[in-house]
XYZ file of C-alpha atoms in Angstrom:
335
model
C 144.069 145.415 79.301
C 143.280 146.588 75.694
C 140.632 149.750 76.929
C 143.664 150.465 78.806
C 146.013 150.237 76.197
C 144.019 152.354 73.958
C 143.241 155.107 76.805
C 147.572 155.365 77.244
C 148.443 155.837 73.721
C 145.427 158.787 73.309
C 147.482 160.312 76.693
C 150.470 160.007 74.961
C 149.365 162.110 72.317
C 149.400 165.516 73.999
C 152.614 164.083 76.010
C 154.475 164.166 73.136
C 153.029 167.379 71.508
C 154.261 169.149 75.116
C 157.206 167.182 75.018
C 158.116 168.299 71.357
C 157.488 172.102 71.884
C 159.905 171.592 75.064
C 162.892 170.324 72.893
C 161.895 172.733 69.936
C 162.201 175.775 72.417
C 165.158 174.817 74.339
C 167.030 173.975 70.829
C 165.884 176.937 69.246
C 166.763 179.530 72.132
C 170.392 177.269 72.629
C 173.173 179.818 71.792
C 174.623 178.973 68.291
C 174.647 179.972 64.700
C 173.623 177.387 61.896
C 175.936 179.880 59.497
C 178.821 180.337 62.241
C 181.010 177.446 59.953
C 180.351 179.319 57.023
C 183.382 181.470 55.592
C 183.718 184.780 56.484
C 184.266 186.250 53.410
C 180.232 185.473 52.517
C 178.681 189.001 51.584
C 176.247 189.884 54.737
C 173.013 189.722 51.718
C 174.185 186.520 50.766
C 174.008 185.188 54.748
C 170.873 186.507 55.404
C 169.311 185.102 51.721
C 170.851 181.737 53.231
C 169.201 182.063 56.558
C 165.891 182.950 54.794
C 166.575 179.526 52.748
C 166.664 177.964 56.310
C 163.557 179.143 57.817
C 165.129 181.114 60.204
C 163.784 184.357 59.532
C 159.996 182.368 60.260
C 158.826 183.251 63.912
C 159.523 180.484 66.072
C 155.570 179.438 66.711
C 155.707 178.936 62.215
C 158.877 176.679 62.635
C 157.596 174.951 65.289
C 154.237 174.274 63.695
C 155.763 173.372 60.268
C 158.419 170.938 62.475
C 154.866 168.882 63.919
C 153.514 168.886 60.494
C 156.576 167.204 58.925
C 157.013 165.019 61.620
C 154.109 163.795 62.363
C 152.465 163.892 58.904
C 155.248 163.702 56.420
C 157.404 161.725 57.419
C 154.928 158.933 58.021
C 153.284 159.448 54.435
C 157.255 159.213 53.304
C 157.666 155.849 55.183
C 154.462 154.621 54.051
C 155.504 155.513 49.999
C 158.251 154.201 50.778
C 156.818 150.614 51.947
C 154.706 150.351 49.224
C 155.268 152.548 46.605
C 152.123 154.792 46.482
C 152.971 158.794 46.746
C 150.578 159.941 49.525
C 153.146 162.492 50.443
C 153.674 164.203 47.174
C 156.153 167.111 46.944
C 155.328 167.979 50.784
C 158.716 169.658 52.381
C 160.630 167.062 54.534
C 162.396 167.657 57.430
C 165.232 168.444 56.057
C 168.972 168.446 57.498
C 170.882 171.816 57.542
C 173.851 169.870 57.487
C 173.671 168.137 54.348
C 170.783 169.265 52.702
C 169.322 165.816 52.801
C 165.992 164.660 54.412
C 166.506 163.621 58.107
C 164.576 160.387 58.259
C 166.475 158.897 55.427
C 170.038 159.670 57.241
C 168.630 158.363 60.479
C 167.515 154.881 58.430
C 170.657 154.890 56.898
C 172.330 154.884 60.511
C 170.312 153.203 62.444
C 171.207 149.458 61.297
C 174.711 150.097 62.643
C 173.134 151.565 66.177
C 170.719 148.319 66.734
C 173.437 146.009 65.564
C 175.597 147.023 68.330
C 173.405 149.156 70.621
C 170.777 146.129 70.547
C 172.579 142.829 70.743
C 174.779 144.236 73.492
C 171.238 145.135 75.581
C 169.851 141.696 74.636
C 173.357 139.950 75.790
C 173.539 142.444 78.969
C 170.060 141.647 80.091
C 170.276 137.858 79.373
C 173.226 137.715 81.933
C 171.920 139.976 84.326
C 168.947 138.115 85.492
C 170.595 135.034 86.126
C 173.241 136.603 87.697
C 170.758 138.548 90.299
C 169.021 135.483 90.472
C 171.852 132.907 91.452
C 172.968 136.269 93.809
C 169.786 136.427 96.032
C 169.458 132.836 96.657
C 173.005 132.503 97.274
C 173.358 135.680 99.480
C 176.797 136.572 100.949
C 178.216 133.159 98.884
C 181.057 133.789 96.798
C 179.204 133.974 94.119
C 177.513 137.135 95.364
C 180.701 138.382 96.314
C 182.260 138.606 93.405
C 178.687 139.095 91.357
C 178.615 142.629 93.391
C 181.715 143.825 93.185
C 181.805 143.037 89.177
C 178.366 144.996 88.627
C 179.502 147.777 91.311
C 183.109 148.344 88.531
C 180.537 148.260 85.655
C 177.922 150.796 86.978
C 180.686 152.865 88.719
C 182.844 153.086 85.377
C 181.585 155.420 82.711
C 181.613 153.846 79.523
C 184.057 156.346 77.602
C 186.733 155.008 80.254
C 185.781 151.187 80.084
C 185.681 151.476 75.976
C 189.391 153.161 76.089
C 190.772 150.622 78.767
C 189.373 147.413 76.763
C 190.916 149.065 73.314
C 194.166 149.588 75.277
C 193.883 146.112 76.426
C 192.502 143.614 73.336
C 193.672 145.825 70.642
C 197.064 147.473 71.818
C 198.914 144.765 74.302
C 196.631 142.086 73.067
C 195.830 142.928 68.865
C 193.453 140.078 69.243
C 190.231 142.013 68.287
C 189.658 145.695 66.105
C 189.711 148.799 67.752
C 187.681 150.957 64.899
C 184.368 149.607 63.701
C 184.078 149.312 60.262
C 180.793 150.409 59.416
C 181.507 150.222 55.331
C 181.813 146.453 55.582
C 179.044 144.056 53.989
C 178.879 140.566 55.404
C 178.508 137.951 52.332
C 180.427 135.312 53.358
C 181.713 133.205 55.890
C 185.048 135.321 56.849
C 182.731 138.971 56.286
C 180.554 137.348 58.795
C 183.308 136.619 61.552
C 185.303 139.889 61.060
C 181.738 141.471 62.055
C 181.570 139.374 65.153
C 185.067 140.156 65.813
C 184.814 144.145 65.279
C 181.141 144.281 67.569
C 182.708 142.684 70.397
C 184.336 144.978 72.295
C 181.245 147.761 71.848
C 179.133 145.494 72.745
C 181.311 144.146 75.931
C 181.361 147.905 77.200
C 177.572 148.007 76.328
C 176.619 144.968 78.079
C 178.790 145.651 81.106
C 176.709 148.462 82.139
C 173.351 146.654 81.574
C 174.181 143.700 83.304
C 175.746 145.337 86.093
C 172.236 147.877 86.685
C 169.604 145.223 85.796
C 171.170 142.560 88.350
C 171.300 144.370 91.049
C 168.178 145.629 90.591
C 166.916 141.926 89.910
C 168.915 140.885 93.532
C 167.056 143.065 95.886
C 163.855 142.174 94.369
C 164.312 138.508 94.341
C 165.804 138.728 98.373
C 162.932 140.727 99.135
C 160.214 137.878 97.744
C 162.335 135.458 98.858
C 161.412 136.273 102.593
C 157.709 136.473 102.022
C 155.289 134.034 103.596
C 153.883 132.960 100.490
C 157.778 131.195 99.995
C 157.077 129.486 103.417
C 153.733 128.127 102.258
C 154.875 127.019 98.937
C 157.860 124.858 100.706
C 155.284 124.006 103.420
C 153.237 122.186 101.359
C 156.093 120.143 99.491
C 156.528 122.407 96.007
C 160.457 121.503 94.702
C 162.815 124.426 95.488
C 163.499 124.806 91.578
C 159.627 125.112 91.342
C 159.113 127.696 94.263
C 162.397 129.796 93.061
C 161.558 130.173 89.079
C 157.903 129.968 89.183
C 157.413 131.853 92.076
C 159.502 133.909 93.557
C 160.532 134.708 90.161
C 157.334 135.973 88.476
C 156.940 138.425 91.605
C 160.366 139.709 91.337
C 160.034 140.624 87.852
C 157.453 143.213 88.188
C 159.778 145.830 89.705
C 162.350 144.607 87.463
C 160.286 144.951 84.028
C 160.682 149.198 84.775
C 164.193 148.671 84.874
C 164.394 147.120 81.466
C 161.748 148.863 79.990
C 163.183 152.332 80.667
C 167.211 151.196 79.760
C 166.260 150.945 76.329
C 166.336 154.455 75.611
C 169.050 154.634 77.868
C 171.621 152.800 76.350
C 170.564 154.418 72.963
C 171.800 157.422 75.227
C 174.861 155.718 76.409
C 175.701 154.428 72.947
C 176.551 158.390 71.864
C 179.606 157.651 73.756
C 180.331 154.770 72.714
C 180.021 155.156 69.345
C 182.596 157.891 69.001
C 184.946 155.767 70.870
C 184.853 152.959 68.804
C 183.821 155.124 65.543
C 180.505 153.291 65.025
C 179.067 155.407 62.344
C 175.565 155.496 63.790
C 172.910 157.248 66.074
C 174.897 158.281 68.385
C 177.414 159.898 66.469
C 174.929 161.170 64.015
C 173.722 163.514 66.877
C 177.155 164.581 68.305
C 178.081 165.667 64.412
C 174.958 167.607 64.509
C 175.328 169.565 67.717
C 179.004 170.252 66.437
C 176.984 171.642 63.216
C 174.038 173.102 65.048
C 171.976 170.794 62.978
C 168.475 171.968 65.039
C 166.528 169.469 62.676
C 168.606 166.735 63.008
C 168.911 166.915 66.569
C 165.371 168.009 67.555
C 164.244 164.656 65.669
C 167.013 162.986 67.436
C 165.966 164.112 70.711
C 162.029 163.543 70.073
C 163.099 159.917 69.366
C 164.433 159.511 72.549
C 161.591 160.917 73.683
C 159.354 158.622 71.761
C 160.934 155.510 73.241
C 161.005 156.915 76.521
C 156.423 156.893 76.376
C 156.481 153.827 74.331
C 158.453 151.466 76.781
C 156.537 152.805 79.509
C 153.341 152.002 78.040
C 155.252 148.092 77.688
C 155.849 148.202 80.742
C 152.554 148.745 81.955
C 151.246 146.208 79.738
C 153.599 143.310 80.609
C 152.763 144.317 84.527
C 149.291 142.658 83.689
C 150.913 139.590 81.975
C 153.347 139.204 84.917
C 150.545 139.219 87.979
C 146.888 138.388 87.470
C 145.727 140.463 90.224
C 146.773 144.151 88.280
C 144.312 144.293 85.856
C 143.746 148.162 84.194
C 139.883 147.476 82.932
């Protein structure tokens, strides 16, 4: 397993470099001018100097190599410097946001906790709810529980998050007045009352994201369980006198989790993508809103960095899924 992990990490390096090149070229060739929002009264010579200060006069290949060096070398060194108080990065130029003229990594680090609180909690809750729903629906196929679970899953899977978000705001915030409709990112948890306020404002965005996650994963869990419940080894286990709980929760569930692991692992990057819309609906000052703001301002360094981070998450969780395959199924060996 260790050899396989090292080999996959080595393969991931050229893969990520190629992805970074594609992302950089696509965004660089996309229409839009980072100086479009500037006043029209700016003289042309000043505008040219501003363009040169942003590095837009340099060739594309040179700007790409500089961005790769900054992202893979300078920024990690700055992270180490912030952790251990060293000076490894020195005065090396970092990836700078065109919109705020601040380091992109620092801005992302400021926004990340808000996204992790909402998106991370929503995904964990969604998975914890989806797995038992899928197991029970498969074991009690065509029962009332299965019919209700199928209906709710189809609704949650079909309805987009922006519609669900507006709907829960109208019901729980406007009509009932139970929960706030806007997420207060300036709130600091210092006592019990502020903790309860934080929980209340997280309920609606977490509910919207968890509903989509639950609907998606529960369908895969149900289908995988149904496929394994019909296998010969299940009849053999029952014939040996094993209890029904042992047959279902040990033998069937373990084999059924193998394809579901892929869905769960690859769902982590996708849930960040879904959070872009949800954060806009509930005004969560997180990564999603940061990406939308950067796109509107033609802030290419910010958009390139955030998009590449999503690509890194996909490659990373693909590797995690492959490793979990070997842990769940002893027959799978990579070495």
